[in-house]
Amino acid sequence: MQVVRDALVAVADPETAAVLERYFQVRPGGYGEGDHFIGVKLSTIRSLVADQREVAFVPADWLDLLRSSVHEERLAALVVMAERATRGPDPERQLIYETYLASTRWIDNWDLVDVSAAPVVGGWLLARDRTPLYRLARSPVVWERRIAVVATHRLIRAGQTADTYRLAVALRADQEDLVHKAIGWMLREAGHRVDQDELLRFLDVYAPELPRTTLRYAVERLPPDVRRRYRHLR
């Protein structure tokens, strides 16, 4: 999609790129090591690709961006895929889902996951078998595990929380902080949007085993005395 690439280049800003590279840890040893930013914020990217929301997704048009070495190009492709995954007919949504799962090696930072996993993966699996979530959760790749967790945000919005809790149990010993944060975020959303009592029952059992970051995120919307009680259990 050369028109999108040209639009990104036209608004790229080196100072913004430097800020983004620090924020997304492209330094040696950082989780974004080796990534390349040109300096375009997500809000700007959304504006640049707004007209693509009405156009059916064709993989051949987007794969160059989705698999680009430039972070913002990958992000632009994922924004479009996420939008079409909420608007398109089932054959298009399935195509987006399959293209996405075939391209996870390029979905390699938390912003890329968070902008896309719920509408693309969670949206497709909403009325389907959830086995793919657990396959992703068993992946040695941190971003695929995060995709599994964040995808459940779409299920939560539909009032379905079982997979969020099951994944939280399955991944409670995960070693990656970015997975801990995703689990805590989804637990918090499940309690806030669907059933706080269900979250409390879960925490009564698992709070002592949850990573500190997961627990901190999970209890954020609970009353202060309740937060303190669960943190004490941890």
PDB file of C-alpha atoms in Angstrom, residues 23-181:
ATOM      1  CA  TYR A  23       9.442   4.274  25.031  1.00  0.00           C
ATOM      2  CA  PHE A  24       9.316   0.982  23.139  1.00  0.00           C
ATOM      3  CA  GLN A  25      12.782  -0.083  24.259  1.00  0.00           C
ATOM      4  CA  VAL A  26      14.615  -0.553  20.981  1.00  0.00           C
ATOM      5  CA  ARG A  27      17.898  -0.417  22.900  1.00  0.00           C
ATOM      6  CA  PRO A  28      20.073  -3.543  23.066  1.00  0.00           C
ATOM      7  CA  GLY A  29      18.441  -5.951  25.492  1.00  0.00           C
ATOM      8  CA  GLY A  30      15.105  -4.134  25.364  1.00  0.00           C
ATOM      9  CA  TYR A  31      11.933  -5.923  24.345  1.00  0.00           C
ATOM     10  CA  GLY A  32      11.848  -3.855  21.138  1.00  0.00           C
ATOM     11  CA  GLU A  33      15.496  -4.348  20.285  1.00  0.00           C
ATOM     12  CA  GLY A  34      16.220  -3.863  16.606  1.00  0.00           C
ATOM     13  CA  ASP A  35      12.906  -2.201  15.707  1.00  0.00           C
ATOM     14  CA  HIS A  36      12.917   0.963  13.606  1.00  0.00           C
ATOM     15  CA  PHE A  37      10.664   3.988  14.116  1.00  0.00           C
ATOM     16  CA  ILE A  38      10.226   6.942  11.773  1.00  0.00           C
ATOM     17  CA  GLY A  39       8.227   9.049  14.236  1.00  0.00           C
ATOM     18  CA  VAL A  40       4.459   8.850  13.639  1.00  0.00           C
ATOM     19  CA  LYS A  41       2.031   8.547  16.558  1.00  0.00           C
ATOM     20  CA  LEU A  42      -0.905   6.143  16.607  1.00  0.00           C
ATOM     21  CA  SER A  43      -3.491   8.932  16.493  1.00  0.00           C
ATOM     22  CA  THR A  44      -1.907  10.265  13.305  1.00  0.00           C
ATOM     23  CA  ILE A  45      -1.748   6.795  11.785  1.00  0.00           C
ATOM     24  CA  ARG A  46      -5.452   6.312  12.444  1.00  0.00           C
ATOM     25  CA  SER A  47      -6.183   9.525  10.581  1.00  0.00           C
ATOM     26  CA  LEU A  48      -3.959   8.591   7.660  1.00  0.00           C
ATOM     27  CA  VAL A  49      -5.674   5.246   7.091  1.00  0.00           C
ATOM     28  CA  ALA A  50      -9.227   6.348   7.891  1.00  0.00           C
ATOM     29  CA  ASP A  51     -10.399   6.032   4.307  1.00  0.00           C
ATOM     30  CA  GLN A  52      -9.231   2.398   4.222  1.00  0.00           C
ATOM     31  CA  ARG A  53     -11.880   1.420   6.780  1.00  0.00           C
ATOM     32  CA  GLU A  54     -14.427   1.273   3.964  1.00  0.00           C
ATOM     33  CA  VAL A  55     -12.292  -0.836   1.626  1.00  0.00           C
ATOM     34  CA  ALA A  56     -12.276  -4.644   1.805  1.00  0.00           C
ATOM     35  CA  PHE A  57      -9.012  -6.109   3.066  1.00  0.00           C
ATOM     36  CA  VAL A  58      -6.844  -7.694   0.370  1.00  0.00           C
ATOM     37  CA  PRO A  59      -3.688  -9.331   1.798  1.00  0.00           C
ATOM     38  CA  ALA A  60      -1.607  -8.593  -1.290  1.00  0.00           C
ATOM     39  CA  ASP A  61      -2.206  -4.878  -0.717  1.00  0.00           C
ATOM     40  CA  TRP A  62      -1.030  -4.920   2.887  1.00  0.00           C
ATOM     41  CA  LEU A  63       1.569  -7.629   3.407  1.00  0.00           C
ATOM     42  CA  ASP A  64       4.477  -5.344   2.546  1.00  0.00           C
ATOM     43  CA  LEU A  65       3.437  -2.994   5.332  1.00  0.00           C
ATOM     44  CA  LEU A  66       2.439  -5.725   7.777  1.00  0.00           C
ATOM     45  CA  ARG A  67       5.845  -7.360   7.387  1.00  0.00           C
ATOM     46  CA  SER A  68       7.850  -4.140   7.130  1.00  0.00           C
ATOM     47  CA  SER A  69      10.949  -3.315   9.165  1.00  0.00           C
ATOM     48  CA  VAL A  70       9.341   0.059   9.987  1.00  0.00           C
ATOM     49  CA  HIS A  71       7.228  -0.090  13.126  1.00  0.00           C
ATOM     50  CA  GLU A  72       4.668   2.499  12.016  1.00  0.00           C
ATOM     51  CA  GLU A  73       4.080   0.669   8.731  1.00  0.00           C
ATOM     52  CA  ARG A  74       3.247  -2.522  10.605  1.00  0.00           C
ATOM     53  CA  LEU A  75       1.035  -0.531  12.954  1.00  0.00           C
ATOM     54  CA  ALA A  76      -0.828   1.074  10.052  1.00  0.00           C
ATOM     55  CA  ALA A  77      -1.573  -2.320   8.523  1.00  0.00           C
ATOM     56  CA  LEU A  78      -2.812  -3.652  11.843  1.00  0.00           C
ATOM     57  CA  VAL A  79      -5.055  -0.639  12.427  1.00  0.00           C
ATOM     58  CA  VAL A  80      -6.714  -1.288   9.070  1.00  0.00           C
ATOM     59  CA  MET A  81      -7.021  -5.016   9.772  1.00  0.00           C
ATOM     60  CA  ALA A  82      -8.594  -4.303  13.157  1.00  0.00           C
ATOM     61  CA  GLU A  83     -11.085  -1.883  11.625  1.00  0.00           C
ATOM     62  CA  ARG A  84     -12.068  -4.272   8.845  1.00  0.00           C
ATOM     63  CA  ALA A  85     -12.356  -7.128  11.349  1.00  0.00           C
ATOM     64  CA  THR A  86     -15.191  -5.198  12.998  1.00  0.00           C
ATOM     65  CA  ARG A  87     -16.875  -4.103   9.755  1.00  0.00           C
ATOM     66  CA  GLY A  88     -16.369  -6.751   7.101  1.00  0.00           C
ATOM     67  CA  PRO A  89     -18.403  -9.864   6.272  1.00  0.00           C
ATOM     68  CA  ASP A  90     -17.355 -13.241   7.621  1.00  0.00           C
ATOM     69  CA  PRO A  91     -15.213 -14.307   4.641  1.00  0.00           C
ATOM     70  CA  GLU A  92     -13.185 -11.099   4.948  1.00  0.00           C
ATOM     71  CA  ARG A  93     -12.912 -11.409   8.720  1.00  0.00           C
ATOM     72  CA  GLN A  94     -11.678 -14.980   8.370  1.00  0.00           C
ATOM     73  CA  LEU A  95      -9.095 -13.871   5.832  1.00  0.00           C
ATOM     74  CA  ILE A  96      -7.873 -11.142   8.195  1.00  0.00           C
ATOM     75  CA  TYR A  97      -7.691 -13.618  11.076  1.00  0.00           C
ATOM     76  CA  GLU A  98      -5.708 -16.143   9.048  1.00  0.00           C
ATOM     77  CA  THR A  99      -3.372 -13.478   7.652  1.00  0.00           C
ATOM     78  CA  TYR A 100      -2.801 -12.180  11.171  1.00  0.00           C
ATOM     79  CA  LEU A 101      -1.892 -15.545  12.659  1.00  0.00           C
ATOM     80  CA  ALA A 102       0.430 -16.229   9.728  1.00  0.00           C
ATOM     81  CA  SER A 103       2.221 -12.944  10.452  1.00  0.00           C
ATOM     82  CA  THR A 104       2.721 -12.932  14.216  1.00  0.00           C
ATOM     83  CA  ARG A 105       6.510 -12.751  13.896  1.00  0.00           C
ATOM     84  CA  TRP A 106       5.987  -9.147  12.764  1.00  0.00           C
ATOM     85  CA  ILE A 107       3.480  -8.356  15.524  1.00  0.00           C
ATOM     86  CA  ASP A 108       6.330  -7.910  17.929  1.00  0.00           C
ATOM     87  CA  ASN A 109       5.612  -5.140  20.381  1.00  0.00           C
ATOM     88  CA  TRP A 110       2.841  -4.512  22.846  1.00  0.00           C
ATOM     89  CA  ASP A 111       1.211  -1.642  20.946  1.00  0.00           C
ATOM     90  CA  LEU A 112       0.953  -3.792  17.832  1.00  0.00           C
ATOM     91  CA  VAL A 113      -0.703  -6.553  19.843  1.00  0.00           C
ATOM     92  CA  ASP A 114      -3.000  -4.269  21.775  1.00  0.00           C
ATOM     93  CA  VAL A 115      -4.386  -2.441  18.759  1.00  0.00           C
ATOM     94  CA  SER A 116      -5.281  -5.652  16.935  1.00  0.00           C
ATOM     95  CA  ALA A 117      -5.603  -8.831  18.995  1.00  0.00           C
ATOM     96  CA  ALA A 118      -9.085  -8.215  20.390  1.00  0.00           C
ATOM     97  CA  PRO A 119     -10.880  -7.265  17.161  1.00  0.00           C
ATOM     98  CA  VAL A 120      -8.983  -9.639  14.884  1.00  0.00           C
ATOM     99  CA  VAL A 121      -8.502 -12.748  17.022  1.00  0.00           C
ATOM    100  CA  GLY A 122     -11.071 -12.289  19.776  1.00  0.00           C
ATOM    101  CA  GLY A 123     -13.673 -11.058  17.324  1.00  0.00           C
ATOM    102  CA  TRP A 124     -13.287 -14.056  15.032  1.00  0.00           C
ATOM    103  CA  LEU A 125     -13.325 -16.546  17.902  1.00  0.00           C
ATOM    104  CA  LEU A 126     -16.282 -14.940  19.665  1.00  0.00           C
ATOM    105  CA  ALA A 127     -18.725 -17.566  18.407  1.00  0.00           C
ATOM    106  CA  ARG A 128     -16.134 -20.249  17.659  1.00  0.00           C
ATOM    107  CA  ASP A 129     -13.888 -22.775  19.329  1.00  0.00           C
ATOM    108  CA  ARG A 130     -11.279 -21.099  21.545  1.00  0.00           C
ATOM    109  CA  THR A 131      -8.528 -23.683  21.068  1.00  0.00           C
ATOM    110  CA  PRO A 132      -6.359 -21.206  19.104  1.00  0.00           C
ATOM    111  CA  LEU A 133      -6.080 -19.009  22.196  1.00  0.00           C
ATOM    112  CA  TYR A 134      -4.525 -21.830  24.197  1.00  0.00           C
ATOM    113  CA  ARG A 135      -2.199 -22.724  21.365  1.00  0.00           C
ATOM    114  CA  LEU A 136      -0.967 -19.132  21.348  1.00  0.00           C
ATOM    115  CA  ALA A 137      -0.690 -19.189  25.134  1.00  0.00           C
ATOM    116  CA  ARG A 138       1.710 -22.137  24.919  1.00  0.00           C
ATOM    117  CA  SER A 139       3.974 -20.334  22.456  1.00  0.00           C
ATOM    118  CA  PRO A 140       7.593 -19.620  23.428  1.00  0.00           C
ATOM    119  CA  VAL A 141       7.113 -16.164  21.868  1.00  0.00           C
ATOM    120  CA  VAL A 142       6.041 -13.538  24.383  1.00  0.00           C
ATOM    121  CA  TRP A 143       4.002 -11.598  21.817  1.00  0.00           C
ATOM    122  CA  GLU A 144       1.916 -14.622  20.890  1.00  0.00           C
ATOM    123  CA  ARG A 145       1.160 -15.241  24.555  1.00  0.00           C
ATOM    124  CA  ARG A 146       0.133 -11.606  24.899  1.00  0.00           C
ATOM    125  CA  ILE A 147      -2.074 -11.934  21.815  1.00  0.00           C
ATOM    126  CA  ALA A 148      -3.874 -14.848  23.487  1.00  0.00           C
ATOM    127  CA  VAL A 149      -4.599 -12.814  26.587  1.00  0.00           C
ATOM    128  CA  VAL A 150      -5.485  -9.491  24.969  1.00  0.00           C
ATOM    129  CA  ALA A 151      -7.751 -11.240  22.454  1.00  0.00           C
ATOM    130  CA  THR A 152     -10.093 -12.039  25.338  1.00  0.00           C
ATOM    131  CA  HIS A 153     -10.911  -8.341  25.688  1.00  0.00           C
ATOM    132  CA  ARG A 154     -13.417  -8.820  22.872  1.00  0.00           C
ATOM    133  CA  LEU A 155     -14.920 -11.800  24.685  1.00  0.00           C
ATOM    134  CA  ILE A 156     -15.168  -9.810  27.910  1.00  0.00           C
ATOM    135  CA  ARG A 157     -17.057  -7.069  26.100  1.00  0.00           C
ATOM    136  CA  ALA A 158     -19.555  -9.743  25.083  1.00  0.00           C
ATOM    137  CA  GLY A 159     -19.896 -10.858  28.716  1.00  0.00           C
ATOM    138  CA  GLN A 160     -17.739 -13.967  28.274  1.00  0.00           C
ATOM    139  CA  THR A 161     -15.006 -14.196  30.909  1.00  0.00           C
ATOM    140  CA  ALA A 162     -14.214 -17.911  31.208  1.00  0.00           C
ATOM    141  CA  ASP A 163     -11.248 -17.845  28.832  1.00  0.00           C
ATOM    142  CA  THR A 164      -9.738 -14.816  30.552  1.00  0.00           C
ATOM    143  CA  TYR A 165      -9.685 -16.649  33.857  1.00  0.00           C
ATOM    144  CA  ARG A 166      -8.453 -19.904  32.341  1.00  0.00           C
ATOM    145  CA  LEU A 167      -5.590 -18.136  30.605  1.00  0.00           C
ATOM    146  CA  ALA A 168      -4.746 -16.261  33.793  1.00  0.00           C
ATOM    147  CA  VAL A 169      -4.349 -19.590  35.571  1.00  0.00           C
ATOM    148  CA  ALA A 170      -2.419 -21.187  32.723  1.00  0.00           C
ATOM    149  CA  LEU A 171       0.009 -18.247  32.496  1.00  0.00           C
ATOM    150  CA  ARG A 172       0.328 -17.346  36.150  1.00  0.00           C
ATOM    151  CA  ALA A 173       3.922 -18.628  36.228  1.00  0.00           C
ATOM    152  CA  ASP A 174       4.926 -16.830  33.017  1.00  0.00           C
ATOM    153  CA  GLN A 175       8.285 -15.082  33.303  1.00  0.00           C
ATOM    154  CA  GLU A 176       7.519 -12.030  31.141  1.00  0.00           C
ATOM    155  CA  ASP A 177       6.280  -8.781  32.681  1.00  0.00           C
ATOM    156  CA  LEU A 178       4.462  -7.877  29.462  1.00  0.00           C
ATOM    157  CA  VAL A 179       2.356 -11.006  29.902  1.00  0.00           C
ATOM    158  CA  HIS A 180       1.819 -10.248  33.593  1.00  0.00           C
ATOM    159  CA  LYS A 181       0.485  -6.799  32.665  1.00  0.00           C
TER     160      LYS A 181
END
